Coordinates of C-alpha atoms in Angstrom, one line a residue:
X442 CA 80.3 153.3 368.7
X443 CA 78.9 150.2 370.3
X444 CA 80.8 147.9 372.7
X445 CA 81.6 145.3 370.0
X446 CA 83.0 147.9 367.6
X447 CA 85.1 149.4 370.4
X448 CA 86.5 146.0 371.2
X449 CA 87.4 145.3 367.5
X450 CA 89.2 148.7 367.1
X451 CA 91.1 148.0 370.4
X452 CA 92.0 144.6 369.2
X453 CA 93.3 146.0 365.9
X454 CA 95.3 148.7 367.6
X455 CA 96.9 146.0 369.9
X456 CA 97.7 143.8 366.9
X457 CA 99.3 146.6 364.9
X458 CA 101.5 147.7 367.9
X459 CA 102.4 151.1 369.1
X460 CA 102.0 152.8 365.7
X461 CA 98.3 153.3 366.5
X462 CA 98.7 154.4 370.0
X463 CA 101.7 156.7 369.7
X464 CA 100.9 160.4 370.0
X465 CA 101.0 160.9 366.2
X466 CA 98.2 158.5 365.8
X467 CA 96.2 159.0 369.0
X468 CA 94.3 161.9 367.5
X469 CA 94.9 161.7 363.7
X470 CA 94.8 164.9 361.8
X471 CA 93.0 165.0 358.5
X472 CA 95.4 165.9 355.6
X473 CA 95.2 169.6 354.9
X474 CA 94.1 169.0 351.3
X475 CA 91.1 167.0 352.6
X476 CA 89.3 170.2 353.6
X477 CA 88.5 170.8 349.9
X478 CA 87.3 167.5 348.4
X479 CA 86.9 169.0 344.9
X480 CA 90.6 169.7 344.8
X481 CA 91.4 166.0 344.9
X482 CA 88.8 164.9 342.4
X483 CA 90.2 163.2 339.3
X484 CA 89.0 166.2 337.2
X485 CA 90.9 168.6 339.3
X486 CA 94.0 166.5 339.4
X487 CA 94.0 166.0 335.6
X488 CA 94.0 169.8 335.2
X489 CA 97.4 169.9 336.9
X490 CA 98.8 167.7 334.1
X491 CA 98.8 169.7 330.9
X492 CA 98.0 167.6 327.8
X493 CA 96.3 164.8 329.8
X494 CA 92.7 163.8 329.7
X495 CA 90.7 161.2 331.6
X496 CA 88.5 158.6 330.1
X497 CA 86.6 155.4 330.7
X498 CA 86.4 152.1 328.9
X499 CA 84.0 149.2 329.4
X500 CA 86.2 146.1 328.9
X501 CA 86.3 142.5 330.1
X502 CA 83.1 143.1 332.2
X503 CA 84.4 146.1 334.1
X504 CA 84.6 149.8 333.6
X505 CA 88.1 151.1 333.8
X506 CA 89.1 154.7 334.5
X507 CA 92.3 156.0 333.0
X508 CA 94.2 159.3 332.4
X509 CA 96.2 159.6 329.1
X510 CA 98.4 162.1 327.4
X511 CA 101.3 162.5 325.0
X512 CA 102.0 160.8 321.7
X513 CA 104.1 157.9 320.5
X514 CA 104.3 154.3 321.5
X515 CA 101.9 153.3 324.3
X516 CA 103.1 153.1 327.9
X517 CA 100.6 151.7 330.4
X518 CA 101.1 152.6 334.0
X519 CA 99.5 150.3 336.7
X520 CA 99.5 151.6 340.3
X521 CA 99.2 149.6 343.5
X522 CA 97.7 149.8 347.0
X523 CA 96.8 152.2 348.6
X524 CA 97.0 154.5 345.6
X525 CA 95.4 155.3 342.3
X526 CA 96.5 156.4 338.8
X527 CA 97.8 159.6 340.6
X528 CA 100.7 157.5 341.9
X529 CA 102.6 158.2 338.7
X530 CA 101.8 161.9 338.3
X531 CA 105.5 163.0 338.9
X532 CA 106.8 160.9 336.0
X533 CA 103.8 161.1 333.6
X534 CA 104.6 164.5 331.9
X535 CA 108.3 163.5 331.2
X536 CA 107.3 160.1 329.8
X537 CA 104.6 161.8 327.7
X538 CA 107.3 163.7 325.7
X539 CA 108.0 160.6 323.6
X540 CA 105.1 158.2 324.4
X541 CA 101.4 157.9 324.8
X542 CA 101.1 157.5 328.5
X543 CA 98.1 155.8 330.0
X544 CA 97.8 155.6 333.8
X545 CA 95.0 153.2 334.8
X546 CA 92.8 152.7 337.9
X547 CA 92.8 148.9 338.2
X548 CA 89.7 146.9 338.8
X549 CA 88.5 147.9 342.3
X550 CA 90.5 151.1 342.4
X551 CA 89.5 154.8 342.3
X552 CA 86.9 155.6 339.7
X553 CA 87.0 152.1 338.1
X554 CA 84.3 149.6 339.0
X555 CA 84.5 147.4 342.0
X556 CA 82.9 144.1 341.1
X557 CA 82.4 141.2 343.5
X558 CA 85.2 139.1 342.0
X559 CA 88.0 138.9 339.4
X560 CA 90.8 140.2 341.6
X561 CA 93.3 137.5 340.7
X562 CA 96.1 139.1 338.7
X563 CA 95.4 136.9 335.6
X564 CA 91.9 138.4 335.3
X565 CA 93.1 141.9 336.1
X566 CA 95.8 141.5 333.4
X567 CA 93.0 140.5 330.9
X568 CA 91.3 143.8 331.9
X569 CA 94.4 145.7 330.8
X570 CA 94.9 143.7 327.6
X571 CA 91.3 144.5 326.6
X572 CA 91.9 148.2 327.4
X573 CA 95.0 148.3 325.2
X574 CA 93.0 146.8 322.3
X575 CA 90.1 149.1 323.1
X576 CA 92.5 152.1 322.7
X577 CA 93.6 150.8 319.3
X578 CA 97.0 149.2 320.1
X579 CA 98.3 145.7 319.4
X580 CA 101.0 145.9 322.1
X581 CA 102.3 148.2 324.8
X582 CA 105.0 148.7 327.3
X583 CA 103.5 148.0 330.7
X584 CA 104.9 149.5 333.9
X585 CA 103.6 148.5 337.3
X586 CA 104.2 149.3 340.9
X587 CA 103.1 147.1 343.9
X588 CA 99.9 145.3 343.1
X589 CA 100.1 147.0 339.7
X590 CA 103.5 145.3 339.2
X591 CA 101.9 142.0 339.8
X592 CA 99.2 142.7 337.2
X593 CA 101.9 143.9 334.8
X594 CA 103.8 140.6 335.2
X595 CA 100.6 138.6 334.7
X596 CA 100.0 140.7 331.5
X597 CA 103.4 139.8 330.1
X598 CA 103.0 136.2 331.1
X599 CA 99.6 135.8 329.6
X600 CA 99.9 138.2 326.6
X601 CA 103.5 138.1 325.5
X602 CA 102.5 139.0 322.0
X603 CA 100.9 142.2 323.4
X604 CA 103.9 143.1 325.5
X605 CA 106.6 145.4 324.1
X606 CA 108.7 145.8 327.3
X607 CA 107.9 145.3 331.0
X608 CA 108.9 147.4 334.0
X609 CA 108.3 146.2 337.6
X610 CA 108.7 148.5 340.5
X611 CA 109.6 147.1 343.9
X612 CA 107.2 144.1 343.9
X613 CA 107.2 140.8 341.8
X614 CA 104.3 138.5 341.0
X615 CA 103.1 136.3 343.9
X616 CA 104.9 132.9 344.0
X617 CA 105.4 130.0 346.3
X618 CA 108.0 131.9 348.4
X619 CA 105.2 133.9 350.0
X620 CA 104.1 130.9 352.0
X621 CA 107.4 131.0 353.8
X622 CA 107.1 134.6 355.0
X623 CA 107.1 135.0 358.8
X624 CA 104.0 135.8 360.7
X625 CA 106.1 137.4 363.4
X626 CA 109.0 139.9 363.0
X627 CA 112.5 139.0 364.2
X628 CA 113.3 140.7 367.5
X629 CA 114.5 144.3 367.1
X630 CA 113.7 144.5 363.4
X631 CA 110.2 146.0 363.4
X632 CA 109.8 149.7 364.0
X633 CA 108.4 152.9 362.5
X634 CA 110.6 152.5 359.4
X635 CA 111.1 149.4 357.3
X636 CA 114.3 147.4 357.9
X637 CA 115.2 146.6 354.3
X638 CA 117.0 143.4 355.4
X639 CA 114.0 142.3 357.5
X640 CA 110.7 143.7 356.1
X641 CA 107.6 142.7 357.9
X642 CA 104.5 142.8 355.7
X643 CA 101.9 142.2 358.3
X644 CA 99.2 143.7 356.0
X645 CA 99.5 140.8 353.6
X646 CA 97.9 138.6 356.3
X647 CA 95.5 141.3 357.7
X648 CA 94.0 141.9 354.2
X649 CA 93.2 138.2 353.9
X650 CA 90.4 138.6 356.5
X651 CA 87.0 139.1 354.8
X652 CA 84.5 141.5 356.2
X653 CA 86.3 142.7 359.3
X654 CA 88.7 145.2 357.8
X655 CA 85.7 147.0 356.2
X656 CA 84.0 147.2 359.6
X657 CA 87.1 148.5 361.3
X658 CA 88.3 150.9 358.7
X659 CA 85.3 152.4 356.9
X660 CA 85.9 156.1 357.1
X661 CA 89.1 155.5 359.0
X662 CA 91.2 153.8 356.2
X663 CA 93.6 156.8 356.3
X664 CA 94.9 155.5 359.7
X665 CA 96.2 152.4 358.0
X666 CA 97.5 154.5 355.1
X667 CA 99.3 156.9 357.3
X668 CA 101.1 154.1 359.1
X669 CA 101.9 152.4 355.8
X670 CA 103.3 155.6 354.3
X671 CA 105.4 156.2 357.4
X672 CA 106.8 152.7 357.4
X673 CA 107.6 152.4 353.7
X674 CA 108.7 155.9 352.8
X675 CA 112.3 157.0 353.3
X676 CA 111.2 160.6 352.5
X677 CA 107.8 161.0 354.0
X678 CA 107.3 164.4 352.2
X679 CA 107.4 162.6 348.8
X680 CA 103.7 161.8 349.3
X681 CA 102.4 165.2 350.4
X682 CA 99.2 166.4 352.0
X683 CA 97.3 166.6 348.6
X684 CA 98.5 163.1 347.6
X685 CA 97.3 161.7 351.0
X686 CA 94.0 163.4 350.6
X687 CA 93.6 161.8 347.2
X688 CA 94.2 158.3 348.6
X689 CA 92.2 158.9 351.7
X690 CA 89.2 159.8 349.5
X691 CA 89.8 156.8 347.2
X692 CA 89.7 154.2 349.9
X693 CA 87.3 155.7 352.4
X694 CA 84.3 153.5 351.5
X695 CA 83.5 150.0 352.5
X696 CA 83.4 148.9 348.9
X697 CA 86.9 150.4 348.2
X698 CA 88.4 148.7 351.3
X699 CA 86.8 145.4 350.2
X700 CA 88.1 145.6 346.7
X701 CA 91.6 146.6 347.8
X702 CA 91.7 143.7 350.2
X703 CA 90.5 141.4 347.4
X704 CA 93.8 142.0 345.6
X705 CA 95.6 140.3 348.5
X706 CA 93.0 137.6 349.1
X707 CA 93.7 136.5 345.5
X708 CA 97.3 135.7 346.2
X709 CA 96.8 132.0 346.7
X710 CA 95.2 131.8 343.2
X711 CA 97.9 134.0 341.8
X712 CA 100.5 131.6 343.2
X713 CA 98.7 128.7 341.4
X714 CA 98.6 130.7 338.2
X715 CA 102.3 131.6 338.5
X716 CA 103.2 127.9 338.4
X717 CA 101.7 127.7 334.9
X718 CA 103.6 130.7 333.4
X719 CA 106.6 130.2 331.2
X720 CA 109.8 132.2 331.1
X721 CA 109.4 135.9 330.1
X722 CA 111.5 136.6 327.0
X723 CA 110.7 140.3 326.5
X724 CA 113.0 142.9 327.9
X725 CA 112.3 143.4 331.7
X726 CA 113.4 146.3 333.9
X727 CA 113.0 145.8 337.6
X728 CA 113.5 148.8 339.9
X729 CA 113.8 148.0 343.6
X730 CA 113.7 150.0 346.8
X731 CA 113.2 147.8 349.8
X732 CA 111.9 145.1 347.4
X733 CA 115.2 144.9 345.4
X734 CA 116.2 141.5 346.8
X735 CA 112.7 140.1 346.4
X736 CA 112.6 141.2 342.8
X737 CA 116.0 139.7 342.2
X738 CA 115.2 136.3 343.8
X739 CA 111.9 135.9 342.0
X740 CA 112.7 137.3 338.5
X741 CA 116.2 136.0 337.9
X742 CA 115.0 132.4 337.1
X743 CA 111.9 133.6 335.3
X744 CA 113.3 136.0 332.7
X745 CA 115.9 135.8 329.9
X746 CA 116.4 139.6 329.4
X747 CA 116.4 141.2 332.9
X748 CA 117.9 144.5 334.0
X749 CA 117.9 145.1 337.7
X750 CA 118.3 148.6 339.2
X751 CA 118.6 149.5 342.9
X752 CA 116.9 152.8 343.8
X753 CA 119.4 153.8 346.5
X754 CA 117.9 155.9 349.3
X755 CA 114.3 155.2 348.3
X756 CA 111.5 153.5 350.1
X757 CA 108.7 151.5 348.5
X758 CA 107.2 154.4 346.5
X759 CA 110.1 154.8 344.1
X760 CA 108.3 156.8 341.4
X761 CA 107.3 159.4 344.1
X762 CA 110.5 159.4 346.1
X763 CA 112.9 159.3 343.1
X764 CA 110.9 160.6 340.1
X765 CA 113.8 162.0 338.1
X766 CA 115.9 158.9 338.5
X767 CA 112.8 156.6 337.8
X768 CA 112.1 158.6 334.6
X769 CA 115.7 158.3 333.5
X770 CA 115.8 154.6 334.1
X771 CA 112.6 154.0 332.2
X772 CA 113.5 156.3 329.3
X773 CA 116.9 154.6 328.9
X774 CA 115.2 151.2 329.0
X775 CA 112.6 152.2 326.4
X776 CA 115.1 153.8 324.0

């Protein structure tokens, strides 16, 4: 590593605080499952979900990868950063008992293509609408988490006629309120675990930087992921060694880091688009862990048929930390 690269890594470690210098991160261990890359391939993962198959669709100028199973009315699952379609694997089999479940790698994610642009949520929603039509459906229930939740909201706002019901997990669509988020945490509120009353989403700003994250993190993205999982999980075992190996592999390349950052770099455009959206009139279920208050504040004035659920004891990754409860909430909402 040359002097410049060492300086950049040191600067990042300083900016992110002690999480990168504490003993647990001083000599990071590769997740156990990473020793066998084939075990975390999409093909291998799909085999663990009986009745599911993977597919690809060329729609809206991109190639989308998805995993589908079950029969009945379509339910489209949209994951977020830093995950892939696998984020919903704990709830997919149960939902597939009564629905055709389709978990999608978004534009820039996993095995889907990673174009130079189109990472605003309006364009990504158009990707999903085109996929729904490609699969032969006029409308679908769309369920999103994190970035996927933002895409799901944009889908409902832009294609209400193609939206049966909408489920948003822990994150709403970007709106003007993001401009008031602090650049510094309040004293005593920022540690290894999120303070639900004082969340500090520093990565929203870090991912705005173009080029530098790729240089710093290529082949080392799992360092950021491990910190992120530690901070936002109440039960760190809910995303296990195999899961972490899946996400480590998915975001290891420079192209994948660039694409993932682009979802965040599109927030200013997303905020402009949000100002043009009307009120959502379809049934909306919002499930919140640490993001419950954020969901409530953003969605209450923008929906006419909103049900809010607090996932008690859960961190950000609700579908992994509380899969039985998440499945029950969704099934009750869909019935």
